[in-house]
Amino acid sequence: MIIFKEVSKVYYNHGSVLSLDNINLEISRGEFVSVVGQSGAGKSTLLKLIIVEERPTSGEIFFDKLMLSKVSDYYLPNLRRNIGVVFQDFRMMPNKTIYENVAFTLEVLGRTNEEIDRDVLVSLDIMGIKDKSGFYPRQLSGGEQQRAALARAIVHHPAILIADELTGNLDLLNTWEIIKLLTKINEMGTTIILATHNREIVNSLNKRVVTLDKGRIAQDQATNGKYII
Amino acid sequence: MFFINLKRILKAGAINFWRNGTVNIATTSIMTVTLLSISILLVLNFLGQKAVENFKDKIDISVYFNPDVSEESIFKVRDELAAMPEVKSFNYLSKDEAWERFKAKHSSNPVISQGIAELDTNPLYATLNIKAKNIDDYPKISDFLSRGKYAEIINKINFEQNKQGIEKLSSIVNAIQKGGLWISLIFAIISVFVIFNAIRLTMYGYRQEVEIMRLVGAGNWYIRAPFIVEGALYGVIGSIISIVILALFVYFGSDIINRFLIGDTITSYFRQNALFIFGVELLLGVAIGVLSSLFAIRKYLKA
Ligand SMILES: Nc1ncnc2c1ncn2[C@@H]1O[C@H](COP(=O)(O)OP(=O)(O)OP(=O)(O)O)[C@@H](O)[C@H]1O
Ligand SMILES: [Mg+2]
């Protein structure tokens, strides 16, 4: 489903930072992949390349048959509508309520108001923040914001779910609940890519683990992967 | 899908508009002033045209025939004029008729009556008043009379003074139109600039949201359109306010304005044309607003 071919990414500001260095990676439909690595290893950068928030300095990325370097600005929204993303910094729209934030994803897809109302409330309910639907993001705790961000990412049943540091602000109990939920979503066919620092989660998932180290793939454990840094 | 999107875009545009708060008052004011100046220009144009028309209606050529010319020769001239396609109507006043009228008019004035009594001949000329179908035809008629075979029986033709009068009036009306057009244009440019800045301000407040919208798959126009709606709203609201102000002007100023109009009243003109004026304002207001937001989009919302 996603293929990285000799992908490198250099950030050019205040000097150049090589954040990804010749990455070759193939992720198939239905996989649950954890991406681990120290802070600054390039996990977020890897995810940003998939949603074309950033473009690679060299190499090519394929999304199904799509060459991402060739995707036009006009088509880009279509690509992104197939992906659900939980950003490391949440990226909730500050002037919209939680409900409106989650609803926006469906609005963009042209859903009717009835469909939107139904799906948003289900999604918020699953995340346990239905009672916060009228709140603005700044009125929510870190953990609640994280769950709202996840609600937005799954509300439209995307083909692929990308989550950056999904559990950073959650307590242990919530973390396990979320992981259980992700596993269920994955079993229903959604491909999941999870960037994380959480050793326990990774070790208990028993799924594929890709370890990044200074922008390179240090290890790619296909199944039953463990958190090794 | 199209209508759902349209509804959402309109709603988002309205929200953009209201969120701008006090900036709105300034922006809507300048839009209102612009549209008001344009509609006043329309009204002045009407008043000017009416004045010129009234004046044109009063124009004619008066031909004074030499005293010794027989009525027969005058009728020849008259008949030939009647055959000219340019002539609309004419009115003949014989020497005697003119004399009778003159006497009747001044019968109450003893000095003139005395003078008249002392005269033993009629000192007045027979006159032919001619109206042309078109104001541009007068020179031709005048030429026909003064240069043609009838030149020696004609004492004088008075046309030139009138011509100068109408030219003067036309040039005043033109000057007002031109000046009004420039003023309107300057206001329009100021409007574009002010609205551009208001929308830029909204965009600045929304910069985070715009980026997030893109990342969750919103298309370019889905993001941009609300800003265009916002620009258009300045036009819609500005045109409503300015037509109301104009109506108040007309209502309270009609006594003064009507003094310059003959027959017509400004109120009846306004009543007949309010919809048209509002239409023009709405169209121009929306155009100015949309143009300004397109500028802002081009500058700050490139994908
Ligand atoms: N926009 C940017 N401009 C310049 N350098 C950047 C930018 N984004 C990331 N980097 C650099 O690229 C490297 C990789 O960053 P990235 O965010 O991918 O790391 P990460 O693995 O997600 O780290 P963390 O676990 O802390 O989230 C870092 O050295 C970072 O400083
Ligand atoms: Mg990161």
XYZ file of C-alpha atoms and ligand atoms in Angstrom:
564
model
C 0.000 0.000 0.000
C 2.806 2.408 0.876
C 6.284 2.064 -0.534
C 9.301 4.253 0.285
C 12.066 3.992 -2.319
C 15.441 5.429 -1.319
C 13.742 8.353 0.373
C 15.813 11.081 2.000
C 14.580 14.250 3.613
C 16.724 17.238 4.381
C 15.294 20.259 6.196
C 16.962 23.449 5.117
C 16.557 26.087 7.734
C 19.131 27.239 10.225
C 21.535 24.904 8.456
C 20.535 21.585 6.957
C 19.233 18.621 8.951
C 19.231 15.191 7.371
C 16.128 13.786 9.081
C 15.575 10.740 6.854
C 18.460 8.994 5.147
C 17.813 6.593 2.273
C 14.663 4.909 3.603
C 13.365 1.766 1.891
C 10.111 0.556 3.377
C 7.004 -1.277 2.243
C 3.769 -1.314 4.224
C 0.940 -3.584 3.040
C -2.777 -3.106 3.339
C -4.102 -4.141 6.739
C -0.767 -3.971 8.540
C -0.298 -2.499 12.004
C 3.148 -0.931 12.061
C 4.807 0.737 15.018
C 7.576 3.167 14.232
C 9.938 3.694 17.155
C 13.149 5.582 17.706
C 14.694 8.261 19.855
C 13.480 11.778 19.785
C 14.639 13.369 16.537
C 15.075 10.003 14.805
C 12.683 11.050 12.036
C 9.390 9.343 12.976
C 7.192 12.397 12.486
C 8.986 13.262 9.272
C 8.253 9.787 7.910
C 4.536 10.227 8.631
C 4.465 13.749 7.195
C 5.816 12.458 3.915
C 2.879 10.033 3.605
C 0.265 12.795 3.822
C 2.455 15.069 1.689
C 2.712 17.640 4.443
C 6.374 17.498 3.511
C 7.935 16.341 0.262
C 11.061 14.165 0.086
C 14.358 15.721 -0.939
C 15.111 12.634 -2.994
C 13.593 9.227 -3.648
C 9.973 8.326 -4.366
C 6.971 7.353 -2.295
C 4.056 5.325 -3.676
C 0.557 5.272 -2.255
C -1.114 2.345 -3.977
C -0.399 3.211 -7.635
C 0.055 6.907 -6.899
C 3.539 8.449 -7.152
C 3.366 11.073 -4.426
C 5.917 13.345 -6.085
C 3.569 13.540 -9.071
C 0.395 14.280 -7.114
C -0.965 17.664 -8.125
C -2.237 20.228 -5.660
C -5.635 19.632 -7.153
C -5.631 15.905 -6.391
C -3.944 16.158 -3.006
C -7.195 16.652 -1.036
C -8.511 13.371 -2.464
C -5.452 11.550 -1.206
C -5.776 13.057 2.252
C -9.448 12.155 2.520
C -8.422 8.488 2.509
C -6.122 8.977 5.465
C -6.950 9.609 9.096
C -4.234 11.444 10.984
C -3.593 12.079 14.660
C -0.917 14.740 14.756
C 1.717 14.852 17.460
C 0.476 18.358 18.342
C -3.212 17.443 17.725
C -3.871 20.298 15.295
C -7.432 20.872 16.328
C -8.924 23.993 14.752
C -8.949 26.534 17.600
C -12.015 28.491 16.490
C -14.195 25.423 16.102
C -15.769 23.256 18.769
C -14.760 19.622 19.174
C -17.927 18.637 17.351
C -17.185 21.015 14.468
C -13.601 19.833 14.292
C -14.628 16.217 13.908
C -17.493 17.132 11.602
C -15.216 19.044 9.255
C -13.600 15.845 7.987
C -17.042 14.634 6.912
C -18.089 18.016 5.525
C -15.142 17.898 3.199
C -16.432 14.544 1.962
C -19.789 16.144 1.177
C -21.810 14.149 3.699
C -25.269 15.334 4.655
C -25.894 16.967 8.013
C -27.783 13.908 9.272
C -24.928 11.567 8.380
C -22.453 13.939 9.967
C -24.444 14.262 13.159
C -24.778 10.518 13.529
C -21.139 9.653 12.762
C -19.591 12.458 14.801
C -21.553 11.553 17.897
C -20.669 7.866 17.515
C -17.022 8.737 17.128
C -16.990 11.082 20.134
C -18.874 8.474 22.140
C -16.311 5.785 21.361
C -13.585 8.147 22.580
C -15.568 8.913 25.728
C -15.761 12.670 25.111
C -19.311 12.985 23.816
C -20.127 15.360 26.681
C -17.317 17.664 25.501
C -18.639 18.094 21.977
C -19.525 21.771 22.453
C -16.168 22.665 24.024
C -13.343 24.425 22.242
C -10.011 22.590 22.031
C -8.325 24.905 24.557
C -10.984 23.975 27.113
C -9.945 20.318 27.015
C -7.173 18.520 28.888
C -4.257 17.109 26.917
C -5.662 13.602 27.081
C -9.106 14.756 25.995
C -7.626 16.641 23.083
C -5.738 13.553 22.061
C -8.932 11.523 22.108
C -10.716 14.236 20.139
C -7.947 14.125 17.570
C -8.378 10.360 17.302
C -12.134 10.774 16.988
C -11.537 13.075 14.028
C -9.052 10.659 12.475
C -11.417 7.677 12.467
C -14.795 9.336 11.936
C -14.736 8.793 8.174
C -13.413 5.201 8.322
C -10.197 5.955 6.461
C -8.269 3.278 4.609
C -5.211 4.141 6.642
C -4.766 5.627 10.085
C -1.584 7.486 10.926
C -1.011 8.352 14.559
C 1.957 10.294 15.846
C 2.596 9.833 19.563
C -1.017 8.933 20.096
C -0.717 8.005 23.731
C 1.639 10.721 24.941
C -0.919 12.469 27.108
C -2.995 9.496 28.206
C -2.809 7.692 31.513
C -2.202 3.997 31.589
C -5.837 2.970 31.693
C -6.821 5.197 28.785
C -3.796 4.104 26.829
C -4.832 0.468 27.003
C -8.347 1.292 26.001
C -7.128 3.215 23.003
C -4.776 0.450 21.989
C -7.595 -2.081 22.253
C -9.655 0.197 20.013
C -6.854 0.570 17.469
C -6.462 -3.201 17.361
C -10.167 -3.531 16.656
C -10.040 -0.905 13.907
C -7.062 -2.701 12.430
C -8.895 -6.017 12.483
C -11.704 -4.397 10.536
C -9.216 -3.702 7.746
C -7.705 -0.299 8.427
C -3.960 -0.033 7.965
C -2.366 1.597 11.011
C 0.973 3.333 11.340
C 1.793 4.358 14.885
C 4.818 6.418 15.865
C 5.514 5.967 19.568
C 7.905 6.068 22.464
C 5.791 3.727 24.538
C 7.776 0.563 25.146
C 4.982 -1.351 26.849
C 2.511 -0.770 24.067
C 4.916 -1.833 21.391
C 5.964 -4.950 23.286
C 2.418 -6.054 24.018
C 1.088 -5.450 20.496
C 3.234 -8.172 18.977
C 3.037 -6.549 15.571
C 5.575 -5.192 13.092
C 8.103 -2.719 14.535
C 10.294 -0.391 12.468
C 13.112 1.175 14.461
C 14.595 4.454 13.237
C 17.971 5.727 14.316
C 19.224 9.115 13.158
C 17.064 8.977 10.052
C 17.962 5.420 9.041
C 16.038 2.197 9.481
C 18.039 0.422 12.153
C 15.732 -2.583 12.367
C 12.504 -3.840 10.767
C 10.907 -6.662 12.764
C 8.131 -8.060 10.576
C 6.136 -9.776 13.318
C 6.143 -9.973 17.041
C 8.365 -6.906 17.118
C 9.902 -5.567 20.314
C 10.932 -2.065 21.374
C 14.709 -2.092 21.104
C 16.653 1.130 21.219
C -23.409 17.591 -2.766
C -23.110 20.910 -4.564
C -25.894 22.513 -2.567
C -24.675 21.109 0.724
C -21.259 22.579 0.006
C -22.759 25.880 -1.085
C -24.711 26.120 2.131
C -21.647 25.320 4.228
C -19.499 27.810 2.339
C -22.097 30.558 2.779
C -22.326 29.788 6.460
C -18.562 29.796 6.896
C -18.388 33.093 5.012
C -20.991 34.641 7.297
C -19.058 33.426 10.336
C -15.869 34.963 8.932
C -17.748 38.187 8.454
C -19.120 38.390 11.994
C -15.887 37.348 13.621
C -14.167 40.401 12.208
C -15.990 42.519 14.777
C -15.221 46.220 14.806
C -13.139 46.012 11.643
C -16.453 45.350 9.938
C -17.824 48.739 10.841
C -14.970 50.512 9.105
C -15.031 48.196 6.129
C -18.773 48.346 5.653
C -18.689 52.142 6.026
C -16.210 52.661 3.242
C -18.180 50.275 1.050
C -21.333 52.218 1.848
C -19.697 55.549 1.005
C -18.450 54.147 -2.296
C -21.827 52.796 -3.306
C -23.549 55.958 -2.146
C -21.280 58.067 -4.319
C -22.017 55.814 -7.270
C -25.754 56.014 -6.767
C -25.661 59.777 -6.257
C -23.816 59.881 -9.541
C -26.690 57.955 -11.112
C -29.221 60.397 -9.685
C -27.216 63.442 -10.771
C -26.948 61.960 -14.196
C -30.720 61.748 -14.315
C -31.166 65.306 -13.046
C -28.630 66.629 -15.549
C -30.280 64.845 -18.421
C -33.669 66.126 -17.379
C -32.335 69.684 -17.270
C -30.786 69.391 -20.713
C -33.988 67.876 -22.091
C -36.068 70.682 -20.644
C -33.736 73.190 -22.151
C -33.680 71.485 -25.524
C -37.428 71.539 -25.567
C -37.374 75.305 -25.337
C -34.974 75.788 -28.194
C -36.186 76.994 -31.535
C -35.091 79.219 -34.360
C -36.764 82.567 -34.710
C -36.605 84.092 -38.148
C -37.370 87.806 -38.444
C -38.356 88.941 -41.922
C -37.623 92.389 -43.331
C -40.597 94.748 -42.957
C -41.146 95.161 -46.695
C -41.407 91.427 -47.396
C -44.817 90.248 -48.516
C -46.623 87.490 -46.716
C -46.599 85.516 -49.930
C -42.840 85.242 -49.955
C -42.891 84.332 -46.282
C -45.369 81.542 -46.971
C -43.050 80.263 -49.694
C -40.310 79.978 -47.123
C -42.714 78.347 -44.705
C -43.846 75.774 -47.276
C -40.330 74.898 -48.209
C -39.458 74.455 -44.546
C -42.495 72.238 -44.099
C -41.075 69.908 -46.720
C -37.782 69.507 -44.820
C -37.627 66.257 -42.865
C -35.667 67.942 -40.068
C -38.449 70.357 -39.174
C -40.842 69.287 -36.501
C -43.160 72.264 -36.306
C -43.340 75.960 -36.975
C -45.388 78.895 -35.905
C -45.985 81.996 -37.965
C -46.594 85.363 -36.417
C -47.524 88.121 -38.879
C -46.485 91.705 -38.450
C -49.980 92.704 -37.443
C -50.442 89.910 -34.997
C -47.123 90.745 -33.401
C -48.126 94.366 -33.201
C -51.477 93.545 -31.599
C -49.846 91.311 -29.067
C -47.246 93.884 -28.245
C -49.863 96.528 -27.721
C -52.034 94.272 -25.571
C -49.087 93.274 -23.462
C -48.087 96.831 -22.684
C -51.495 98.436 -22.529
C -51.161 99.037 -18.808
C -47.872 100.855 -19.196
C -48.649 104.508 -19.986
C -45.168 105.384 -21.214
C -45.104 102.638 -23.802
C -48.756 103.191 -24.752
C -47.932 106.805 -25.360
C -45.016 105.836 -27.580
C -47.122 103.381 -29.502
C -49.759 105.985 -30.159
C -47.165 108.332 -31.653
C -45.987 105.718 -34.148
C -47.877 105.609 -37.394
C -46.256 102.474 -38.787
C -45.825 99.003 -37.359
C -42.139 98.690 -36.386
C -42.227 94.920 -35.752
C -41.140 92.093 -37.983
C -43.071 89.077 -39.099
C -41.533 86.029 -37.409
C -41.416 82.359 -38.061
C -40.635 80.093 -35.107
C -39.224 76.741 -36.123
C -38.642 73.660 -33.994
C -36.399 70.923 -35.273
C -36.887 67.224 -34.575
C -33.336 66.954 -33.320
C -31.106 69.508 -31.699
C -28.364 68.715 -34.209
C -30.626 69.747 -37.077
C -30.751 73.424 -36.134
C -27.509 74.412 -37.843
C -28.776 72.900 -41.066
C -32.059 74.771 -40.903
C -30.271 77.948 -39.946
C -27.881 77.520 -42.874
C -30.723 76.908 -45.256
C -32.262 80.217 -44.275
C -29.220 82.427 -43.941
C -27.166 81.187 -46.879
C -29.851 80.258 -49.356
C -31.990 82.255 -51.745
C -34.006 83.727 -48.899
C -31.094 85.471 -47.277
C -32.038 88.944 -48.457
C -35.604 88.869 -47.166
C -34.503 87.796 -43.720
C -33.585 90.404 -41.190
C -32.090 88.171 -38.550
C -32.072 84.668 -37.235
C -31.666 84.105 -33.551
C -30.322 80.755 -32.762
C -26.742 81.258 -31.736
C -27.382 82.450 -28.170
C -29.540 79.448 -27.446
C -26.944 77.187 -28.882
C -24.329 78.576 -26.570
C -26.676 78.167 -23.633
C -27.257 74.533 -24.304
C -23.606 73.895 -24.901
C -22.789 75.473 -21.582
C -25.385 73.388 -19.774
C -24.199 70.219 -21.475
C -20.649 70.938 -20.499
C -21.668 71.524 -16.861
C -23.585 68.237 -16.831
C -20.600 66.513 -18.410
C -18.232 67.994 -15.868
C -20.434 66.808 -13.010
C -20.576 63.340 -14.545
C -16.858 63.190 -15.055
C -16.085 64.519 -11.587
C -18.570 62.096 -10.046
C -17.074 59.237 -11.963
C -13.596 60.063 -10.708
C -14.782 60.417 -7.128
C -16.608 57.090 -7.364
C -13.573 55.453 -8.871
C -11.322 56.759 -6.112
C -13.751 55.515 -3.461
C -13.919 52.157 -5.209
C -10.154 51.832 -5.145
C -10.062 52.769 -1.461
C -12.786 50.167 -0.846
C -10.823 47.443 -2.558
C -7.827 48.313 -0.444
C -9.748 48.403 2.838
C -11.646 45.171 2.165
C -8.453 43.497 1.055
C -6.991 44.352 4.440
C -10.071 43.206 6.348
C -9.975 39.856 4.607
C -6.263 39.580 5.109
C -6.946 40.071 8.804
C -9.497 37.265 8.783
C -7.038 35.056 6.965
C -4.408 35.841 9.526
C -6.792 34.804 12.306
C -7.495 31.617 10.403
C -3.990 30.730 9.279
C -3.788 27.732 11.615
C -7.233 26.524 10.650
C -6.506 26.869 6.957
C -3.428 24.704 7.288
C -5.327 22.092 9.279
C -8.218 22.121 6.808
C -5.760 21.315 4.061
C -4.274 18.441 6.036
C -7.643 16.821 6.600
C -8.437 16.979 2.911
C -10.293 20.211 2.237
C -9.971 21.310 -1.379
C -8.569 24.676 -2.314
C -11.881 26.276 -3.174
C -13.618 24.856 -0.159
C -11.084 26.797 1.896
C -11.094 29.933 -0.252
C -14.778 30.343 -0.996
C -15.788 31.528 2.505
C -13.380 34.450 2.136
C -15.017 35.349 -1.164
C -18.408 35.139 0.529
C -17.065 37.458 3.222
C -15.985 39.980 0.567
C -19.340 39.739 -1.181
C -21.144 40.308 2.123
C -19.462 43.699 2.512
C -20.987 44.558 -0.855
C -24.452 43.242 0.036
C -24.633 45.034 3.371
C -23.022 48.197 1.981
C -25.580 48.381 -0.805
C -28.513 47.906 1.561
C -27.278 50.662 3.868
C -26.537 53.067 1.036
C -29.914 52.640 -0.672
C -31.563 53.386 2.653
C -29.430 56.516 3.072
C -30.235 57.570 -0.474
C -33.949 57.089 0.176
C -33.661 59.320 3.241
C -31.833 61.943 1.172
C -34.571 61.906 -1.417
C -37.310 61.978 1.180
C -35.946 64.897 3.166
C -34.317 66.768 0.266
C -37.116 66.473 -2.270
C -38.411 70.004 -1.675
C -35.085 71.529 -2.565
C -34.265 69.164 -5.418
C -37.667 69.504 -7.069
C -37.057 73.225 -7.575
C -34.551 72.281 -10.253
C -36.909 69.912 -11.980
C -39.736 70.911 -14.254
C -42.727 68.611 -14.276
C -40.894 65.649 -12.764
C -40.312 65.084 -9.060
C -37.277 63.442 -7.580
C -39.500 61.241 -5.427
C -41.304 59.779 -8.404
C -38.018 59.264 -10.196
C -36.578 57.520 -7.162
C -39.667 55.373 -6.751
C -39.476 54.235 -10.340
C -35.746 53.601 -10.291
C -34.933 52.535 -6.737
C -34.772 48.886 -7.739
C -32.459 49.661 -10.627
C -30.187 51.811 -8.450
C -30.126 49.110 -5.780
C -29.331 46.528 -8.448
C -26.395 48.577 -9.684
C -25.147 49.096 -6.122
C -25.482 45.423 -5.278
C -23.719 44.351 -8.428
C -20.844 46.804 -8.023
C -20.598 46.211 -4.266
C -20.378 42.460 -4.677
C -17.924 42.883 -7.541
C -15.689 45.147 -5.443
C -15.874 42.741 -2.476
C -15.178 39.645 -4.522
C -12.336 41.344 -6.362
C -10.732 42.364 -3.062
C -10.958 38.856 -1.660
C -9.540 37.378 -4.839
C -6.555 39.708 -4.421
C -6.154 38.592 -0.812
C -6.441 34.920 -1.769
C -3.872 35.336 -4.492
C -1.508 36.919 -2.061
C -2.022 34.902 1.119
C -3.814 31.646 0.324
C -1.733 30.151 -2.419
C -1.876 26.408 -1.953
N 10.355 21.826 9.925
C 11.589 21.438 10.287
N 12.633 22.240 9.993
C 13.855 21.881 10.311
N 14.188 20.737 10.928
C 13.192 19.895 11.237
C 11.829 20.214 10.931
N 11.067 19.187 11.377
C 11.895 18.288 11.909
N 13.180 18.698 11.836
C 14.346 17.967 12.289
O 14.322 16.675 11.702
C 14.703 15.714 12.656
C 13.618 14.662 12.778
O 12.491 15.250 13.330
P 11.171 14.432 13.635
O 10.162 15.377 14.076
O 10.870 13.588 12.439
O 11.642 13.500 14.850
P 10.779 12.476 15.713
O 11.383 11.149 15.539
O 9.330 12.613 15.369
O 11.037 13.016 17.172
P 10.025 13.026 18.434
O 10.060 11.625 18.986
O 10.650 13.987 19.373
O 8.721 13.417 17.939
C 14.973 16.455 13.947
O 16.373 16.634 14.049
C 14.304 17.773 13.773
O 15.008 18.795 14.415
Mg 7.699 13.278 16.300
